[in-house]
mmCIF file of C-alpha atoms in Angstrom:
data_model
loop_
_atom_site.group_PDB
_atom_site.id
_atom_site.type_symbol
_atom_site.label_atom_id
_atom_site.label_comp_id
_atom_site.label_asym_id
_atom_site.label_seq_id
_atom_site.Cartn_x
_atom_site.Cartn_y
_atom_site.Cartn_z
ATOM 1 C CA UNK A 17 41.865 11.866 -20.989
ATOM 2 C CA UNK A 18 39.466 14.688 -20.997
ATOM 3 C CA UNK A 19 36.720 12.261 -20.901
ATOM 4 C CA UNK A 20 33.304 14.034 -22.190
ATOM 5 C CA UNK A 21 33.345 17.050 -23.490
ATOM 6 C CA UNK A 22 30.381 19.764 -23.956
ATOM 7 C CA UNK A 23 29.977 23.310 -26.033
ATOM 8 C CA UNK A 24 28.935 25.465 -25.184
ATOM 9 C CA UNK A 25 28.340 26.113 -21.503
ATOM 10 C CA UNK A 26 25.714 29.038 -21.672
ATOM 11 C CA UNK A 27 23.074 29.501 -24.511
ATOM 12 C CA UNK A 28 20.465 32.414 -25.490
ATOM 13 C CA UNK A 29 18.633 31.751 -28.441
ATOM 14 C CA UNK A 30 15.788 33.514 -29.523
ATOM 15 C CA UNK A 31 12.214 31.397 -31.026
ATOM 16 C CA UNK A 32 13.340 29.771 -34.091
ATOM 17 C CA UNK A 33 16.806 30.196 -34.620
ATOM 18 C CA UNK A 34 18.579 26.644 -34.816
ATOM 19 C CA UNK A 35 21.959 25.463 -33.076
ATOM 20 C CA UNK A 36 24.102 22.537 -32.662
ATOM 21 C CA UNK A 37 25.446 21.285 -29.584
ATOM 22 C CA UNK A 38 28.993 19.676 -29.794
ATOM 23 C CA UNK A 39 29.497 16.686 -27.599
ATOM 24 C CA UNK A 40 33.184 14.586 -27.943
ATOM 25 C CA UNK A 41 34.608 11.807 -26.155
ATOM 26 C CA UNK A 42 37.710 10.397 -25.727
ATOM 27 C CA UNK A 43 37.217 7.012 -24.256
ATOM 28 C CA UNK A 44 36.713 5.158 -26.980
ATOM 29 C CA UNK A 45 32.910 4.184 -26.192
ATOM 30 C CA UNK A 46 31.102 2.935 -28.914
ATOM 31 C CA UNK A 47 27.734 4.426 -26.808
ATOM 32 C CA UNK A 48 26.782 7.674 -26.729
ATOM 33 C CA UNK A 49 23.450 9.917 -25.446
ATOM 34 C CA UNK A 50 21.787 13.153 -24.935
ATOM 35 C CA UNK A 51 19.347 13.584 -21.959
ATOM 36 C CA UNK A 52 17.859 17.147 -20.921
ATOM 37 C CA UNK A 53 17.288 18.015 -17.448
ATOM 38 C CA UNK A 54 14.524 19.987 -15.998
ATOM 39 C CA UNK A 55 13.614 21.317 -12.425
ATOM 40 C CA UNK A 56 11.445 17.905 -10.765
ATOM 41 C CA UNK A 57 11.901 15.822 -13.714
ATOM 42 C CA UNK A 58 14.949 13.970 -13.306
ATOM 43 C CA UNK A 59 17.476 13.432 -16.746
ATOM 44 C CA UNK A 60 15.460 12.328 -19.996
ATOM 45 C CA UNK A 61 16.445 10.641 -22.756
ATOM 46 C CA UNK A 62 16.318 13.164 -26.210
ATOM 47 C CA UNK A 63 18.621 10.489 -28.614
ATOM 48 C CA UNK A 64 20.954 7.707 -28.197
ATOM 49 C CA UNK A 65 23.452 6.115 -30.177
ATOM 50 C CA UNK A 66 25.264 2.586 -30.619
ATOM 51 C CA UNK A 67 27.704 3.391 -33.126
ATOM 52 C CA UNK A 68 29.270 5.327 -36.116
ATOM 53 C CA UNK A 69 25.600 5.825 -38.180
ATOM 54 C CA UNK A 70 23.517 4.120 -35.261
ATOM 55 C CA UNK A 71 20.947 6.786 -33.636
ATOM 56 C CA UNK A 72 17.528 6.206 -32.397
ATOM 57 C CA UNK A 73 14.683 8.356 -30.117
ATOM 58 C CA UNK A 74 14.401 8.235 -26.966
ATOM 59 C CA UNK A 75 11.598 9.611 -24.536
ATOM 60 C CA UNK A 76 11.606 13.101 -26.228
ATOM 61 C CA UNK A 77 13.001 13.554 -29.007
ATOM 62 C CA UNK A 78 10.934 15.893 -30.521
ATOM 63 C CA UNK A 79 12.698 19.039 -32.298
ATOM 64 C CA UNK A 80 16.023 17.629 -32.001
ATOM 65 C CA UNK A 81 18.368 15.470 -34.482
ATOM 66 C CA UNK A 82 21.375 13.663 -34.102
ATOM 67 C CA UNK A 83 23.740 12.465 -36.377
ATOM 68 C CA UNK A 84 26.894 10.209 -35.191
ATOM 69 C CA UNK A 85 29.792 10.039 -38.277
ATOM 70 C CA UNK A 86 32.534 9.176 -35.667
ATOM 71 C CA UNK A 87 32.841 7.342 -32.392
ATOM 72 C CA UNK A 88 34.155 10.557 -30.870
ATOM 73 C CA UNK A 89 31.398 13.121 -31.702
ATOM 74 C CA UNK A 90 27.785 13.184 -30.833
ATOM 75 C CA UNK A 91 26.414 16.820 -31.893
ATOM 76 C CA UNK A 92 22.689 17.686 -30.915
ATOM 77 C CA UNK A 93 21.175 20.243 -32.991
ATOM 78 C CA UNK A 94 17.433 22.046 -32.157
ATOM 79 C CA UNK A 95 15.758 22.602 -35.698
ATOM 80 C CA UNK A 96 13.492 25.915 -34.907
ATOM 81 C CA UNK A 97 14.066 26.333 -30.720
ATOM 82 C CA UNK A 98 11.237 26.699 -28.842
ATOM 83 C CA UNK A 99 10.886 28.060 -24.927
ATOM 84 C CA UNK A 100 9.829 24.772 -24.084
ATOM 85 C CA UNK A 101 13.739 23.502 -25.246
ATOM 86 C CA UNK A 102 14.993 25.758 -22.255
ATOM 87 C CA UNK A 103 16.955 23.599 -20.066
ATOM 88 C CA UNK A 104 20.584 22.065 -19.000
ATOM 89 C CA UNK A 105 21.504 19.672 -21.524
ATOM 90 C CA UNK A 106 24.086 16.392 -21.041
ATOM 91 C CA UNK A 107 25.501 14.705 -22.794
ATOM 92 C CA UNK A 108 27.233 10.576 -22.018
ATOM 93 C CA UNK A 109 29.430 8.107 -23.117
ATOM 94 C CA UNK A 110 28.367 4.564 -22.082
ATOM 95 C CA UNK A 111 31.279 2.150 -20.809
ATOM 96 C CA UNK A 112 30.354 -1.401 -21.724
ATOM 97 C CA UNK A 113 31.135 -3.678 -18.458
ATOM 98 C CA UNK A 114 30.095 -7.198 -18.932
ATOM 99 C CA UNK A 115 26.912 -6.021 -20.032
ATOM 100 C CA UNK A 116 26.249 -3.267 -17.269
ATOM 101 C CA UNK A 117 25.713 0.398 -18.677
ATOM 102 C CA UNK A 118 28.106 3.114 -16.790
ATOM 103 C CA UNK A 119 27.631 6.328 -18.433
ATOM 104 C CA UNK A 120 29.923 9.233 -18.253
ATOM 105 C CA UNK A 121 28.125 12.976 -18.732
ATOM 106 C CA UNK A 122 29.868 15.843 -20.000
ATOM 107 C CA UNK A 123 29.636 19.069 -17.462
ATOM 108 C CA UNK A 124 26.238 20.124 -19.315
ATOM 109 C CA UNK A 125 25.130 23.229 -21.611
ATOM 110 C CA UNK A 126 22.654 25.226 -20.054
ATOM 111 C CA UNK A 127 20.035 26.643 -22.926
ATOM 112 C CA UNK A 128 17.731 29.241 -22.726
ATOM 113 C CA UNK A 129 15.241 30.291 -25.296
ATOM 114 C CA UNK A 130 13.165 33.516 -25.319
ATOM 115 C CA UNK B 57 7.383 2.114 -19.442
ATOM 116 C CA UNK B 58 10.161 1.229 -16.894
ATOM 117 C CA UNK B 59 9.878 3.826 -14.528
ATOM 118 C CA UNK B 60 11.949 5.460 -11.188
ATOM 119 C CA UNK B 61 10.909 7.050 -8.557
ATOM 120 C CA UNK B 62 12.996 8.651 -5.645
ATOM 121 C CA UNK B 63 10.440 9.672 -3.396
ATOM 122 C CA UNK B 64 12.140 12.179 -1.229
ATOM 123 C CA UNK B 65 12.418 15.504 -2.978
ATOM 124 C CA UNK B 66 15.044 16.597 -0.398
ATOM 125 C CA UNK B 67 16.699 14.840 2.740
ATOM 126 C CA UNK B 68 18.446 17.416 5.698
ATOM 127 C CA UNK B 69 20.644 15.692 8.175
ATOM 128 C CA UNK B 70 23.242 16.052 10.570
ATOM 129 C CA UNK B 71 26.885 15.385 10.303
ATOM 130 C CA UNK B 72 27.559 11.763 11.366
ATOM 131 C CA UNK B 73 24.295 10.357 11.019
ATOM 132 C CA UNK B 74 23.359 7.776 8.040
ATOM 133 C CA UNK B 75 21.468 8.796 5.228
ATOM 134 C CA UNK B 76 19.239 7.211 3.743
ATOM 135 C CA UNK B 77 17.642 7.337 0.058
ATOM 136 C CA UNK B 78 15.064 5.269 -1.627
ATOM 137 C CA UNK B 79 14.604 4.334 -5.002
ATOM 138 C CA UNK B 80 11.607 2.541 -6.236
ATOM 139 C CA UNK B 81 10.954 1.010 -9.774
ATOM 140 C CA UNK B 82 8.092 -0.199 -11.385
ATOM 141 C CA UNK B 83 7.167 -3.087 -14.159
ATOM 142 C CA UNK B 84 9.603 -5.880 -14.530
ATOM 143 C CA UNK B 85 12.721 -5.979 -12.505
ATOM 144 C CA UNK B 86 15.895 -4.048 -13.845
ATOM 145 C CA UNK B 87 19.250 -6.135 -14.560
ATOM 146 C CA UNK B 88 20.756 -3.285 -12.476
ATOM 147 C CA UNK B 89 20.574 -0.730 -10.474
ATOM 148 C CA UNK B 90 22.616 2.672 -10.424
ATOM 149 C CA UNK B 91 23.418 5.705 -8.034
ATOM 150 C CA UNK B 92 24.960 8.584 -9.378
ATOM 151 C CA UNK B 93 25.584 11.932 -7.346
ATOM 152 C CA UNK B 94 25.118 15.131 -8.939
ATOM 153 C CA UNK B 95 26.951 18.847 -7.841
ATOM 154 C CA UNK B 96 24.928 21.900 -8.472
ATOM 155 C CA UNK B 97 26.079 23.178 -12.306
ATOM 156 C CA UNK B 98 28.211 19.493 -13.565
ATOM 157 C CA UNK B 99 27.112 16.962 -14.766
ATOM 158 C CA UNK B 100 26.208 13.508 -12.716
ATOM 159 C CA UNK B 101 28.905 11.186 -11.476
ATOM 160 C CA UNK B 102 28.936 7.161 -11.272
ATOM 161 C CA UNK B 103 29.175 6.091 -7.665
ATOM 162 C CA UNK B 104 27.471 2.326 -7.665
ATOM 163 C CA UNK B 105 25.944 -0.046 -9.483
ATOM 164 C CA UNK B 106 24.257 -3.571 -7.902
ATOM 165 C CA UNK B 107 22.959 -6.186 -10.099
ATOM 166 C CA UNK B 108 19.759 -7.669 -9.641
ATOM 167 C CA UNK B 109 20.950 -10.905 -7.776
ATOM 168 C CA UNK B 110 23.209 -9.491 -5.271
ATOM 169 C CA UNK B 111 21.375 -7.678 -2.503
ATOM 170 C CA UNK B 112 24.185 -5.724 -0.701
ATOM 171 C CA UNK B 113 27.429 -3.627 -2.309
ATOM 172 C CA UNK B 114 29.437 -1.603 -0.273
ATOM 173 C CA UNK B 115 31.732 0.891 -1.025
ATOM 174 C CA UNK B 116 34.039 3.255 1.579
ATOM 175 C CA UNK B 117 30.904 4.467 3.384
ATOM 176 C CA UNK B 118 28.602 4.282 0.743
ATOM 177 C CA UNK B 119 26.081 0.786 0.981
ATOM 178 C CA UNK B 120 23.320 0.057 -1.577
ATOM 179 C CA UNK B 121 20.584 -2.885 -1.485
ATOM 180 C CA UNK B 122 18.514 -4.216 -4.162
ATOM 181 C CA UNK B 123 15.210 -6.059 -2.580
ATOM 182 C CA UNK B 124 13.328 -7.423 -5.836
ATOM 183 C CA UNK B 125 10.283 -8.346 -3.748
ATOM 184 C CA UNK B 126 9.807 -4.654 -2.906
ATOM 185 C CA UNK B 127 11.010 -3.203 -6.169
ATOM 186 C CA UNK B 128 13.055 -0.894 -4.364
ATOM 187 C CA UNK B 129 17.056 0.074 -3.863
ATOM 188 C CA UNK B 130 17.953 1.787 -0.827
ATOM 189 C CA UNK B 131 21.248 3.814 -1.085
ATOM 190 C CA UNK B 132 23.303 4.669 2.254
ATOM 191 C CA UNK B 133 25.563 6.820 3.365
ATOM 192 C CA UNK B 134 27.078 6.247 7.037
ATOM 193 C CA UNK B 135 28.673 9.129 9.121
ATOM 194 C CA UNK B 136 27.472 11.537 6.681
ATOM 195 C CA UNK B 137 29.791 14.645 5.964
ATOM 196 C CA UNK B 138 28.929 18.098 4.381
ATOM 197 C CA UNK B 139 30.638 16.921 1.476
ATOM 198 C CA UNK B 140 28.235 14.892 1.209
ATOM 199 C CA UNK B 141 25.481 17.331 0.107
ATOM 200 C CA UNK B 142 24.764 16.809 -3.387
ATOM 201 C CA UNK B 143 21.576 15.578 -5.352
ATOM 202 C CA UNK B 144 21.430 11.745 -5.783
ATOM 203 C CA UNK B 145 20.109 10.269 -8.633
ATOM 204 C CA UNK B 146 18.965 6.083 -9.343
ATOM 205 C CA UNK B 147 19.030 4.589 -12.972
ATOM 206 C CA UNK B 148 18.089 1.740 -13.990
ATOM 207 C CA UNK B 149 18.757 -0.366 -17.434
ATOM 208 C CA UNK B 150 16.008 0.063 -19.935
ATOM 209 C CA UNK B 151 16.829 -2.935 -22.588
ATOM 210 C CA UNK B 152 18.132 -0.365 -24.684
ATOM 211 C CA UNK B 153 21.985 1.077 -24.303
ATOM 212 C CA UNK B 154 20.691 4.293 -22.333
ATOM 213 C CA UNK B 155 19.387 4.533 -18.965
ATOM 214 C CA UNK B 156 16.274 5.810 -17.276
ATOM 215 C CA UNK B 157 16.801 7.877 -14.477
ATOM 216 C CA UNK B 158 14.993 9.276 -10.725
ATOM 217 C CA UNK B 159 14.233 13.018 -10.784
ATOM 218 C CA UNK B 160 16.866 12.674 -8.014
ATOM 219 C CA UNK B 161 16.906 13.436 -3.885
ATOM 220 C CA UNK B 162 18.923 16.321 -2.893
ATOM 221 C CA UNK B 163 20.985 15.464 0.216
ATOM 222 C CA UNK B 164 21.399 18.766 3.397
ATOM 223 C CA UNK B 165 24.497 17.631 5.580
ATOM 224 C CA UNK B 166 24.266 20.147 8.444
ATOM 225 C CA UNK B 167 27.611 20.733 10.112
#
C-alpha cells in the first residue's frame, strides 16, 4: 500500500494564478481531509470529507474548494492564490476504529505564493 | 470552539531522562485524545490514542494519561533517545470526522 499520496511536493505560484492539489489514498477510507500548516499554529482544518460527493468547511476554508467523485481522490484546488495561502499543505485519510478517528497524512506539499 | 493547547513551544533534554509533554483542552471533554509525532519536512504520524475513560495507555516507552478533572493529557517518553527529537502534536475529536490539533511541542534529545 502506498497509503496517502500528495502532488506536488514544491509549489511557486504567482498572485492569482489557480492550482489543484492531488491527494489519493489507497486504504479504502471512506474519510478524507485537508489541513494547512503554519509556523506556531499547529495543523488546521481547510475541508473535510465523508464520502464520494460528501465535503464540508472546516476552520478555513476560505479560497479553497474540494470536490470528492471517488473514495480514492481528494484534490484541493486555490481559486485566485493569495500570499496569505503560502504554507505546507496535508492531506489525511481517516481510519474508522470503533468510532475513534486515526488519520493518516500524506508527506505534505509545500506552497509558496509571491 | 474545542480547542488545544500544548503549552511548551520546545522541550531540550538529555538522553535517558523522561520527557514530558502537556496537552490541555478546553470546553467539554473530548471522546479521545491523540499524539502524533511529526519529522521536519513529512507529514505527522499516529503514535497513541486514549479514550476519555481510561486514564493510563502505555506503549514500548511511550505512556499517555487523560485526567478529565484537569482537562489535560500528559504524553511521556521514558529513557529518551535522540531519535526521539521530533515535534509532538495532541488532537482531539471535534464531533465531526476531522480532528483539531496542538500547534505542537518540539522535542531536543541531547546525546
Amino acid at each position: 500500500n502506498a497509503g496517502v499520496t500528495q502532488t506536488p511536493k514544491f509549489q511557486v505560484l504567482k498572485t492569482g494564478q489557480s492550482m489543484t492539489l492531488q491527494c489519493a489514498q489507497d486504504m479504502n477510507h471512506e474519510y478524507m481531509s485537508w489541513y494547512r500548516q503554519d509556523p506556531g499554529m499547529g495543523l488546521r482544518l481547510i475541508h473535510y470529507s465523508v464520502g464520494a460527493g460528501i465535503t464540508d468547511q472546516g476552520e478555513v476554508p476560505n479560497g479553497y474548494n474540494v470536490s470528492r467523485s471517488t473514495t480514492e481522490d481528494f484534490p484541493l484546488r486555490l481559486l485566485s492564490a493569495a500570499p496569505s495561502q503560502t504554507s505546507v499543505y496535508f492531506c489525511a485519510s481517516t481510519e474508522d476504529n470503533r468510532g475513534v478517528d486515526t488519520q493518516y497524512f500524506g508527506p505534505g506539499t509545500r506552497l509558496t505564493v509571491l | 470552539s474545542q480547542k488545544i493547547e500544548q503549552n511548551s513551544e520546545a522541550l531540550n533534554i538529555q538522553e535517558g531522562k523522561t520527557a514530558t509533554l502537556t496537552c490541555n483542552y478546553t470546553n467539554y471533554s473530548p471522546a479521545y485524545l491523540q499524539w502524533y509525532r511529526q519529522d521536519p519536512g513529512r507529514g505527522p504520524v499516529f503514535l497513541l490514542l486514549i479514550r476519555e475513560n481510561e486514564k493510563e495507555k502505555r506503549k514500548e516507552r511511550l505512556k499517555v494519561t487523560f485526567d478529565t478533572t484537569l482537562k489535560q493529557s500528559l504524553f511521556h517518553i521514558t529513557a529518551s533517545q535522540p531519535a526521539d527529537s521530533a515535534t509532538y502534536l495532541c488532537a482531539r475529536d471535534t464531533g465531526r470526522r476531522a480532528l483539531t490539533f496542538g500547534s505542537g511541542t518540539r522535542l531536543q534529545v541531547q546525546p
